[in-house]
GROMACS .gro file of C-alpha atoms in nm:
model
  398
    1UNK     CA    1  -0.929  -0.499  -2.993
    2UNK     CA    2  -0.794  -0.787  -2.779
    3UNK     CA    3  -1.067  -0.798  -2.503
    4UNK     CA    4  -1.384  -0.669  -2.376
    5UNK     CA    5  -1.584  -0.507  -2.658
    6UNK     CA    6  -1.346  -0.493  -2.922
    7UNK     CA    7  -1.339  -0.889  -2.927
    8UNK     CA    8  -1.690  -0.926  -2.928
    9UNK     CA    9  -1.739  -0.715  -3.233
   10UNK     CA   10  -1.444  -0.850  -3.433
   11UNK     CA   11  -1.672  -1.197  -3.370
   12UNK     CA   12  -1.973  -1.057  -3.453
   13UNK     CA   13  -1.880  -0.821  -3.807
   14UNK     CA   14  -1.478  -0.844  -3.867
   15UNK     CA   15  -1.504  -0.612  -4.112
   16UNK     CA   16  -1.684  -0.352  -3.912
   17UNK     CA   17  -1.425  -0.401  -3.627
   18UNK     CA   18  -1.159  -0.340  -3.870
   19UNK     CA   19  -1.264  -0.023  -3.954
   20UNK     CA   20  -1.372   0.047  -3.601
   21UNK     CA   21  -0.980  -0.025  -3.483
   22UNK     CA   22  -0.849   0.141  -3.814
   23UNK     CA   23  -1.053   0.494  -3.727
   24UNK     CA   24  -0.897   0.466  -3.361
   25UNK     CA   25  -0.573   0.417  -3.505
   26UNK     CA   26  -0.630   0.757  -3.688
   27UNK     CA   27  -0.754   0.963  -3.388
   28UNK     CA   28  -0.543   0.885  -3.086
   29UNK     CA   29  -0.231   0.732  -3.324
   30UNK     CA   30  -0.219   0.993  -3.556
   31UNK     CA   31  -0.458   1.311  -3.540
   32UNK     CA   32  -0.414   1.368  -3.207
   33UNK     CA   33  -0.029   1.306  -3.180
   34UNK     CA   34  -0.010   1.529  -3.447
   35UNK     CA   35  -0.222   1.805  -3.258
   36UNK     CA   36   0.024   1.751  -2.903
   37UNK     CA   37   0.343   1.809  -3.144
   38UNK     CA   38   0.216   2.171  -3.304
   39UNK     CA   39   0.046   2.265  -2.966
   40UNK     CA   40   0.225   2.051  -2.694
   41UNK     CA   41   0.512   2.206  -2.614
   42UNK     CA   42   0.709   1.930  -2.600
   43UNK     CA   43   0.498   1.703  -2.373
   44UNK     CA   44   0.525   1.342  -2.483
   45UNK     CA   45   0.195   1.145  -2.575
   46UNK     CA   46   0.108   0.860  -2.551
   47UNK     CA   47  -0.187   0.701  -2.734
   48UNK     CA   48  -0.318   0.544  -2.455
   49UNK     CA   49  -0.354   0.300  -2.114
   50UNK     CA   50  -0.272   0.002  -2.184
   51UNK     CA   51  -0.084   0.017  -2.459
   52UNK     CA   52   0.234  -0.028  -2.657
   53UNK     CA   53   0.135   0.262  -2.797
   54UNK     CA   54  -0.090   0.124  -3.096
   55UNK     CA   55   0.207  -0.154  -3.157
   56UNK     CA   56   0.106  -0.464  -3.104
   57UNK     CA   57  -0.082  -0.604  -2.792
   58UNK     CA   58  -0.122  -0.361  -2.539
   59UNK     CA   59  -0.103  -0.460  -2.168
   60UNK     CA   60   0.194  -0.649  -2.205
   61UNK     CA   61   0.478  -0.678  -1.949
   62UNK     CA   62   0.781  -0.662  -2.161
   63UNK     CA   63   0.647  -0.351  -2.320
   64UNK     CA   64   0.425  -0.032  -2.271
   65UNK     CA   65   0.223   0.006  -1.988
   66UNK     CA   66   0.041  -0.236  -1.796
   67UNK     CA   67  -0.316  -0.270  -1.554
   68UNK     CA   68  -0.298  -0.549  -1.359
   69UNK     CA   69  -0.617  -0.680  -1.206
   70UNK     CA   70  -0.569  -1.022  -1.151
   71UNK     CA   71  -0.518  -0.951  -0.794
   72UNK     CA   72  -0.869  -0.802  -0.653
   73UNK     CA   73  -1.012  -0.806  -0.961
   74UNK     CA   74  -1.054  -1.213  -1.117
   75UNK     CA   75  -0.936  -1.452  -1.002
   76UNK     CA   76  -0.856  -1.255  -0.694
   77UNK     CA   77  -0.460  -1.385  -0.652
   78UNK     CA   78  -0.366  -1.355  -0.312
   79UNK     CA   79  -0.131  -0.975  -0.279
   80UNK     CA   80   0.153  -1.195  -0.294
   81UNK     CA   81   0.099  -1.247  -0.681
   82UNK     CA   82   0.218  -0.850  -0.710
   83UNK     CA   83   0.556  -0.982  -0.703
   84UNK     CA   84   0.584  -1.213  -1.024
   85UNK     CA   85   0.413  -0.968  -1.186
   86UNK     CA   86   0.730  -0.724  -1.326
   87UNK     CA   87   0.638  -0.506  -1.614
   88UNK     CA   88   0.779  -0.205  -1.795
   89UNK     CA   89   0.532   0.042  -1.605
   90UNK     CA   90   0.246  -0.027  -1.436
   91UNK     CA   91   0.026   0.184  -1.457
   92UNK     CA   92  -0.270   0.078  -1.314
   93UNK     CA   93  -0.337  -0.167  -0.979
   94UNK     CA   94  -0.573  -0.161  -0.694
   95UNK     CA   95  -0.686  -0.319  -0.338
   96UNK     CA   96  -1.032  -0.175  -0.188
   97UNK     CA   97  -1.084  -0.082   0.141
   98UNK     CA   98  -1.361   0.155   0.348
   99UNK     CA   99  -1.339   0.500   0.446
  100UNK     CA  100  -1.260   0.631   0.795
  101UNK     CA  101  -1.500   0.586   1.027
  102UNK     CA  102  -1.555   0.945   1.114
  103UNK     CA  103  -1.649   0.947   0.709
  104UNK     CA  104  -1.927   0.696   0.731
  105UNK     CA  105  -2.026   0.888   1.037
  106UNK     CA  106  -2.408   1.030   0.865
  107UNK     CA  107  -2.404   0.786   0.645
  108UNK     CA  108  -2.475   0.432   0.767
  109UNK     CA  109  -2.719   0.426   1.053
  110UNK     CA  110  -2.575   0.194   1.373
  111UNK     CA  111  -2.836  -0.071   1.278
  112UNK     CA  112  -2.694  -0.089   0.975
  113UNK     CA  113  -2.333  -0.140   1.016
  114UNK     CA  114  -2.291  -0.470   0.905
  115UNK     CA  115  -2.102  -0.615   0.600
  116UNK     CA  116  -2.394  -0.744   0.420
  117UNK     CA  117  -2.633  -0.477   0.552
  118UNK     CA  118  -2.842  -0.290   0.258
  119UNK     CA  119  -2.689   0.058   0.301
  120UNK     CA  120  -2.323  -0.082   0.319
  121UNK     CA  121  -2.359  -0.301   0.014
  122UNK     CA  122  -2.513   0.013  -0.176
  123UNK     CA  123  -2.207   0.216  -0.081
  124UNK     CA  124  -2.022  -0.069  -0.238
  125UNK     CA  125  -1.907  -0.037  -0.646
  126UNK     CA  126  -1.729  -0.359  -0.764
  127UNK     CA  127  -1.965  -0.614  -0.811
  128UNK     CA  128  -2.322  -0.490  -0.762
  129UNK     CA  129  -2.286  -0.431  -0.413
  130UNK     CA  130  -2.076  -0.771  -0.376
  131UNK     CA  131  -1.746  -0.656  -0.373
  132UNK     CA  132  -1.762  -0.642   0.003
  133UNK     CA  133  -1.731  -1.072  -0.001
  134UNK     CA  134  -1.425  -1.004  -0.227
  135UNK     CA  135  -1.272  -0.756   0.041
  136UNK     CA  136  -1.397  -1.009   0.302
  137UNK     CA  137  -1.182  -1.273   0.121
  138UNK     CA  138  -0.859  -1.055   0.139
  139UNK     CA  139  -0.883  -0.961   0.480
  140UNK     CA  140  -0.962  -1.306   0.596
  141UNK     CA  141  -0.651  -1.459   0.380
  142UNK     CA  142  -0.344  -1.248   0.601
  143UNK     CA  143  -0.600  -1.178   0.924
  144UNK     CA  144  -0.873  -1.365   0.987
  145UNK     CA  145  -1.255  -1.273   1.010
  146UNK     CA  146  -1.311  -0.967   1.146
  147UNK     CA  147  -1.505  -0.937   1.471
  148UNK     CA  148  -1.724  -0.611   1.421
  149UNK     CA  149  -1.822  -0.370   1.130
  150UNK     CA  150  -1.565  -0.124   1.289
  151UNK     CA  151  -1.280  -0.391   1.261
  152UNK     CA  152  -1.381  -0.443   0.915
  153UNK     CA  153  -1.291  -0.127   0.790
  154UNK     CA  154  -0.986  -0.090   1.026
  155UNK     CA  155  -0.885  -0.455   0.842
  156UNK     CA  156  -0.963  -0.308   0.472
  157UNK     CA  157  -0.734   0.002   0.532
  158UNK     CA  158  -0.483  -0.229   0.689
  159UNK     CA  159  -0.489  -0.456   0.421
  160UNK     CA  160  -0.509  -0.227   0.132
  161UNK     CA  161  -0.182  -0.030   0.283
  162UNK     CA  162   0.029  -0.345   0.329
  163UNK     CA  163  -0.068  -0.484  -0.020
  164UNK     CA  164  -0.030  -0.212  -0.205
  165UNK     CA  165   0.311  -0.074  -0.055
  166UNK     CA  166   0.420  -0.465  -0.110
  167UNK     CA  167   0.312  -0.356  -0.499
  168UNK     CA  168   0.463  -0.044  -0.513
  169UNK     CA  169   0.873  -0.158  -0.389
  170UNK     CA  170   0.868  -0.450  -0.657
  171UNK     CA  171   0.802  -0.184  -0.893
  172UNK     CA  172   1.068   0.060  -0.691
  173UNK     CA  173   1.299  -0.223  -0.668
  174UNK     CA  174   1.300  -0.360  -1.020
  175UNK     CA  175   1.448  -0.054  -1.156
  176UNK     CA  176   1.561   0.020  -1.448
  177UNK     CA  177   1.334  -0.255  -1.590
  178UNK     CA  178   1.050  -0.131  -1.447
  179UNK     CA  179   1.033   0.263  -1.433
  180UNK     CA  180   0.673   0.363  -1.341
  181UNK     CA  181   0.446   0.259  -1.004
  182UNK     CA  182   0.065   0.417  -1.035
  183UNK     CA  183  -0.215   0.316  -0.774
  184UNK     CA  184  -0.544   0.291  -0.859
  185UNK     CA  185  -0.654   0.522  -0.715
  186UNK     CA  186  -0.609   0.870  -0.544
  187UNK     CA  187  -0.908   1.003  -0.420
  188UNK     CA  188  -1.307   0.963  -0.427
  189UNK     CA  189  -1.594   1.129  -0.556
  190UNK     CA  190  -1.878   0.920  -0.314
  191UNK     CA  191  -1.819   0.809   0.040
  192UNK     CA  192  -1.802   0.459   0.012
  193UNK     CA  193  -1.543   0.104  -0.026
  194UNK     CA  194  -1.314   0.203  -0.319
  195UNK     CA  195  -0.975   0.145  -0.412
  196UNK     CA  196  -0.862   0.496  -0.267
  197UNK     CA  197  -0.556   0.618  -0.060
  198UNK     CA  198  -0.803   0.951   0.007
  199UNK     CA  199  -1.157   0.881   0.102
  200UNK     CA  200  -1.437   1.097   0.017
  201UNK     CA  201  -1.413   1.340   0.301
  202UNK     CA  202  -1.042   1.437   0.228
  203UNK     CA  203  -0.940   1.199   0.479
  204UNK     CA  204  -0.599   0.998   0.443
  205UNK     CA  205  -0.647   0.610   0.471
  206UNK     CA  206  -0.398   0.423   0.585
  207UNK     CA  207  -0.230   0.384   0.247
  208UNK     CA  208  -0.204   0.690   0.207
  209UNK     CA  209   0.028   0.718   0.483
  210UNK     CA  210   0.214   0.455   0.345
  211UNK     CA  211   0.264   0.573   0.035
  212UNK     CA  212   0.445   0.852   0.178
  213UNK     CA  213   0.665   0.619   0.273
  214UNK     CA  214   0.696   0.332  -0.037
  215UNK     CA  215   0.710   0.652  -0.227
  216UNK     CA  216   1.005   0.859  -0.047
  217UNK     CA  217   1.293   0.964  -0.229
  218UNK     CA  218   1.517   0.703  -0.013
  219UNK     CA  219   1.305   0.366   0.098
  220UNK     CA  220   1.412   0.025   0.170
  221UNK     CA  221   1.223  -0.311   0.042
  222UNK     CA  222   1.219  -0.576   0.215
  223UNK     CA  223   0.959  -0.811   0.038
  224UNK     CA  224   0.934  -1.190   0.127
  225UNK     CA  225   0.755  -1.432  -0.090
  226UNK     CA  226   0.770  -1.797  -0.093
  227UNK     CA  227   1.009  -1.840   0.180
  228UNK     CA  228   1.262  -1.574   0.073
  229UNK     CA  229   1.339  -1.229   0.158
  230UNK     CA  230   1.478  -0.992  -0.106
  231UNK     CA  231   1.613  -0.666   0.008
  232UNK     CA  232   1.677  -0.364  -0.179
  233UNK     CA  233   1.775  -0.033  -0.108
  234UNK     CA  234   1.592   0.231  -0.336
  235UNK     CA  235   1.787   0.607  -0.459
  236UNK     CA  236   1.533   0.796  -0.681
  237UNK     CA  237   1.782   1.082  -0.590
  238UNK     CA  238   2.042   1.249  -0.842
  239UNK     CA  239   2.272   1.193  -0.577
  240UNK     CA  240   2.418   0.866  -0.416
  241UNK     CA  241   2.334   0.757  -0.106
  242UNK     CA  242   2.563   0.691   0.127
  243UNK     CA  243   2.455   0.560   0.476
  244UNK     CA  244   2.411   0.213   0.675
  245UNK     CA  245   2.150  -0.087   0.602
  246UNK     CA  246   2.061  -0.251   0.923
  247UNK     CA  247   1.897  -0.630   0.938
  248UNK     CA  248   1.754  -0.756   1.277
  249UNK     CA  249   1.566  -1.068   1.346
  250UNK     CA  250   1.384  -1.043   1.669
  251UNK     CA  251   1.073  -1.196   1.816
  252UNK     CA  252   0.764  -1.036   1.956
  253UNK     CA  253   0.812  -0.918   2.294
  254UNK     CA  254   1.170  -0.769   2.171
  255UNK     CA  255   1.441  -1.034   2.206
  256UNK     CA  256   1.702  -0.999   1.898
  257UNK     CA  257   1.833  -1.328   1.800
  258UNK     CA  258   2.059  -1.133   1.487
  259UNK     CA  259   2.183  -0.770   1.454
  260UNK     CA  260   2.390  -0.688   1.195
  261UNK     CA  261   2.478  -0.340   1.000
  262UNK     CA  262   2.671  -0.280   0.685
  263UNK     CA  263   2.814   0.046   0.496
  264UNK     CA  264   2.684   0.091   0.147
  265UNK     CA  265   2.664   0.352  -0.132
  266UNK     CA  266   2.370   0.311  -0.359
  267UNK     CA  267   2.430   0.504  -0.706
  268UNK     CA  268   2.152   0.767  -0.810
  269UNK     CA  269   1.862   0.745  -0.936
  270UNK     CA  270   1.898   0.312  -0.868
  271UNK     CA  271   1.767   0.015  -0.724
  272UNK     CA  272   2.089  -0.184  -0.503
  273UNK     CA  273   2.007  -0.553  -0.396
  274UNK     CA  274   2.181  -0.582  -0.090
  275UNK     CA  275   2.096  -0.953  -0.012
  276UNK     CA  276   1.804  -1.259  -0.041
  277UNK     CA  277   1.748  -1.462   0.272
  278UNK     CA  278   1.618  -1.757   0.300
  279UNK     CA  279   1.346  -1.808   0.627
  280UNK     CA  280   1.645  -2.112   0.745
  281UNK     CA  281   1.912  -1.823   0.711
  282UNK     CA  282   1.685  -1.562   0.901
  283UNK     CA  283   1.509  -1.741   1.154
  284UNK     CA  284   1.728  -2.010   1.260
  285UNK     CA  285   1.565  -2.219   1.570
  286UNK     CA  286   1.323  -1.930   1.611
  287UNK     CA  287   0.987  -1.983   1.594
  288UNK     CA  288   0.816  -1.839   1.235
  289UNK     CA  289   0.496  -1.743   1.418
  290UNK     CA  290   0.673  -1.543   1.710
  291UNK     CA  291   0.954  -1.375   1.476
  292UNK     CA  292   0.999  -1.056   1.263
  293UNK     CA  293   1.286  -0.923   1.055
  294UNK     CA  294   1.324  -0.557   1.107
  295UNK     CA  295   1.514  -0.367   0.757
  296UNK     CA  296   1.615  -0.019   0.828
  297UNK     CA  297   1.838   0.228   0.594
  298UNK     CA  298   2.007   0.450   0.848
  299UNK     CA  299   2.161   0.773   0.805
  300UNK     CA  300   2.370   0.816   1.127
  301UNK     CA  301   2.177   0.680   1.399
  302UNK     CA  302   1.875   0.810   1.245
  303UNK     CA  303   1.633   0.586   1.054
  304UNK     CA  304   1.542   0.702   0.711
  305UNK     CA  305   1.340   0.412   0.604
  306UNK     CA  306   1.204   0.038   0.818
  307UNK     CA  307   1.015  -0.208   0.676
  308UNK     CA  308   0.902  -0.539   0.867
  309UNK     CA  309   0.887  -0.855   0.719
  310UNK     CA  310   0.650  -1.161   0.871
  311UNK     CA  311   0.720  -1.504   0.848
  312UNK     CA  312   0.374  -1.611   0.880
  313UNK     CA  313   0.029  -1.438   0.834
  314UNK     CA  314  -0.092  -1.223   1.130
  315UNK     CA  315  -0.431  -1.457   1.197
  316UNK     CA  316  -0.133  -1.741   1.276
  317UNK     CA  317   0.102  -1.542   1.438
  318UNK     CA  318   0.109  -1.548   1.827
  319UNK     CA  319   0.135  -1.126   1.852
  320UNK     CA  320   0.095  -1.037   2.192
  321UNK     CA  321  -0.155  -0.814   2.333
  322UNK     CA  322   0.086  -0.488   2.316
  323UNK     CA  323   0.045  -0.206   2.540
  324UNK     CA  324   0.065   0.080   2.369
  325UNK     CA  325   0.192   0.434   2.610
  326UNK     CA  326   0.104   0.745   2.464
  327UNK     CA  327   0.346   1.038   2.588
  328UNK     CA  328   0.261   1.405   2.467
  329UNK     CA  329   0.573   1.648   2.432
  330UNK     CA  330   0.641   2.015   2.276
  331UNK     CA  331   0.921   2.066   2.018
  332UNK     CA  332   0.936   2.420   1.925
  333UNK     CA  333   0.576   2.509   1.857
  334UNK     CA  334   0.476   2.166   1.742
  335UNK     CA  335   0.270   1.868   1.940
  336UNK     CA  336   0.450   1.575   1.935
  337UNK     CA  337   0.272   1.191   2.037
  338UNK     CA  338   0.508   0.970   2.146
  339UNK     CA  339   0.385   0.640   2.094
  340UNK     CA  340   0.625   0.299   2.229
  341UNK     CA  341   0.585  -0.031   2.343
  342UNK     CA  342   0.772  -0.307   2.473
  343UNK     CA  343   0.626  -0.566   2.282
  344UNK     CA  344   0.588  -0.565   1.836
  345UNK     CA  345   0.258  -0.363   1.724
  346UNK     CA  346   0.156  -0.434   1.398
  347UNK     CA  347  -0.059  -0.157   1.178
  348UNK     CA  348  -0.054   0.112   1.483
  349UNK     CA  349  -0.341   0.355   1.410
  350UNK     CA  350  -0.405   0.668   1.567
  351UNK     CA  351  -0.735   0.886   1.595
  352UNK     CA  352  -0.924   1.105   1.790
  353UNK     CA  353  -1.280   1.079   1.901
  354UNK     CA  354  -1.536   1.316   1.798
  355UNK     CA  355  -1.249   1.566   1.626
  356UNK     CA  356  -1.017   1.498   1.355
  357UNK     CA  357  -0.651   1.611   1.378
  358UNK     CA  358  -0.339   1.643   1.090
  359UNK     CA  359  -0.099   1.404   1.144
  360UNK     CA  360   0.256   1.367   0.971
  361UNK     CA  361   0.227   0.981   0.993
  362UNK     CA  362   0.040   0.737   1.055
  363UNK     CA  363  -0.020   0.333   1.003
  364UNK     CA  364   0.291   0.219   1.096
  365UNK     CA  365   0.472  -0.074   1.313
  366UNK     CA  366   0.617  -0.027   1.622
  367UNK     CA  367   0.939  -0.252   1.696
  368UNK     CA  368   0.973  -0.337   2.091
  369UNK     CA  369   1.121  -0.053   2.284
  370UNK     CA  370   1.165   0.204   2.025
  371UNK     CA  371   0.936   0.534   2.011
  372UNK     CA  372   0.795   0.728   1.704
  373UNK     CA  373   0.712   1.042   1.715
  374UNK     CA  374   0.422   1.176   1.519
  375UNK     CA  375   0.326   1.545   1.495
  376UNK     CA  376  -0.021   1.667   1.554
  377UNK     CA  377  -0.199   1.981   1.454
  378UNK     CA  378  -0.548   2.048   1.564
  379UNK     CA  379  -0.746   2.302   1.689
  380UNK     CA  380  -0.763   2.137   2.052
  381UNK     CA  381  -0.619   2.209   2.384
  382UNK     CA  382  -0.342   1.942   2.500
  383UNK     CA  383  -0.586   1.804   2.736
  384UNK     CA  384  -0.856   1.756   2.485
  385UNK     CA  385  -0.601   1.572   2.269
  386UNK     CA  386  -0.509   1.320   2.487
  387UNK     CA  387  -0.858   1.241   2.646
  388UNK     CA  388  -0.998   1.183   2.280
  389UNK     CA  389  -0.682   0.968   2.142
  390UNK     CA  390  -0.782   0.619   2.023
  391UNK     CA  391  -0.470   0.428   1.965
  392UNK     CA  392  -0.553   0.062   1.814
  393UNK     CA  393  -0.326  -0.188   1.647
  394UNK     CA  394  -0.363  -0.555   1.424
  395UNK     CA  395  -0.407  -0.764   1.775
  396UNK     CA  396  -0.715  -0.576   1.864
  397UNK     CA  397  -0.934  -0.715   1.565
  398UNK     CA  398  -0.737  -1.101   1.588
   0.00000   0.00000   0.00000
């Protein structure tokens, strides 16, 4: 009864409201807890979302669950605002962004791809058909104005993924305070801009690919905000983690101005903090715009989890224009793409024209000189696969 319609009727009749909130109270505080005890079989309940469970004010921070909407929703805080936001469980938080392109295939017309075209604005929810100035705003905050429709929704995904997965390790990394991480939302009902990882047509956005990622058992966070760096190493395991944490600060076009590793042992089911760095201590003389710190948690030689932080926003940043060499290999019965480059690619995305394929990953960074492998399954011949791959990356819409 602390917002929306429950404060405008305790204004309007307080003594209807009170019985109003006293007959909720009954139903989903008592009758139905009741029911989930005799029936249940032991599944907990809770009353509901927000909510200290009827005790108190619900969507609070130091207790219950929380939705958090002050980014996106009003007054649209810049993604950064995810991290001094550090509740028990959150439970409910969102960025928009647009389907695939092969999704709105059928559905908007060529003359009518255009942000503020009458067919894309009615495939638009938040905001009577608005919401696409409020998505504009986001993407133009970290990259700058986009230069075509197609860009557009390449930017959304890009910028959805990235905030989000900046959401999601706070949460990871403030364990045990904080011990719950939901996404709004999973998947869609209608082809059009929502705050889905899964767009109407089944099709993964590029969040969704990250969320394999902020999500994996074993992850690293490196998040930055207001000129420091906080890394964590994250365990959900039952087992400790043993392995090696890896920092390198490195510019653009590959050359590594700091490389160091260190040993560690993070306890299960934890959250280590294995150092904060200021931009002074990272950077050095280096310049903020041409720079990147590179985080990896390394079993072996093998990398288990990279994140890269930015000192600056992309639409200041002097990225070059990477080339990007695709290399197609067999391993066993799977298709492998090899994808490298000598210089940093930011928010790599692969895709296939005219056909769509399965891919194990996806929306990712490549750091100078260092491959990825991603593996493919589609019902193509190898030659058909490589004439329709589209590789694209962050530069190409700057």
């Amino acid at each position: 009864m602390d917002g929306g319609h429950g404060r405008d009727l305790t204004a309007a009749d307080p003594v209807f409201a009170k019985k109003v909130w006293q007959g909720y109270v009954d139903l989903f505080g008592n009758d139905l807890r009741q029911v989930v005890s005799e029936d249940g079989l032991g599944v907990p309940y809770w009353s509901s979302s927000p909510s200290n469970d009827l005790d108190e004010k619900a969507n609070d921070s130091t207790r219950g669950d929380k939705h958090y909407w002050q980014v996106w929703g009003n007054p649209a805080l810049p993604v950064q605002a995810y991290l001094r936001e550090t509740p028990r469980f959150m439970s409910e938080y969102g960025l928009q962004a647009w389907p695939s392109l092969r999704t709105l295939d059928g559905i908007i017309p060529a003359d009518q791809r255009q942000v503020d075209s009458p067919v894309v604005k009615a495939h638009q929810k938040f905001m009577a058909g608005e919401g696409n100035q409020r998505l504009l705003q986001y993407i133009e905050r970290e990259f700058g104005t986009p230069r075509s429709f197609d860009d557009f929704v390449y930017l959304s995904q890009v910028t959805q993924a990235e905030g989000i997965a900046l959401a999601a390790l706070h949460h990871r990394a403030s364990r045990p305070y904080t011990m719950g991480s939901l996404y709004w939302q999973l998947n869609d009902v209608w082809p059009g801009a929502s705050w889905s990882s899964i767009d109407y047509a089944g099709r993964w956005k590029a969040l969704h690919f990250h969320a394999k990622r902020f999500f994996a058992g074993h992850a690293v966070a490196a998040l930055r905000d207001e000129g420091v760096t906080r890394v964590s190493l994250l365990n959900d395991r039952t087992e400790p983690l043993r392995g090696t944490w890896r920092l390198r600060v490195m510019d653009v076009d590959g050359r590594v101005h700091r490389d160091e590793r260190k040993a560690v042992t993070v306890p299960p089911l934890a959250a280590l903090e294995v150092g904060r760095f200021t931009d002074a201590q990272l950077l050095g003389k280096a310049d903020a715009k041409r720079t990147v710190a590179v985080v990896e948690l390394l079993d072996g030689e093998q990398v288990v989890s990279r994140q890269v932080a930015y000192f600056a926003a992309a639409k200041d940043m002097r990225l070059p224009k990477a080339k990007i060499v695709s290399r197609w290999v067999r391993e066993g019965d799977d298709t492998v793409l090899e994808l490298r480059s000598a210089q940093l690619a930011r928010g790599v995305w692969v895709a296939f024209d005219g056909f769509d394929a399965v891919l194990d990953d996806n929306a990712l960074d490549l750091v100078p000189g260092e491959a990825v492998r991603i593996r493919v399954k589609a019902d193509q011949s190898a030659k058909a696969l490589a004439d329709a791959l589209r590789v694209r990356s962050v530069v190409d819409a700057l």
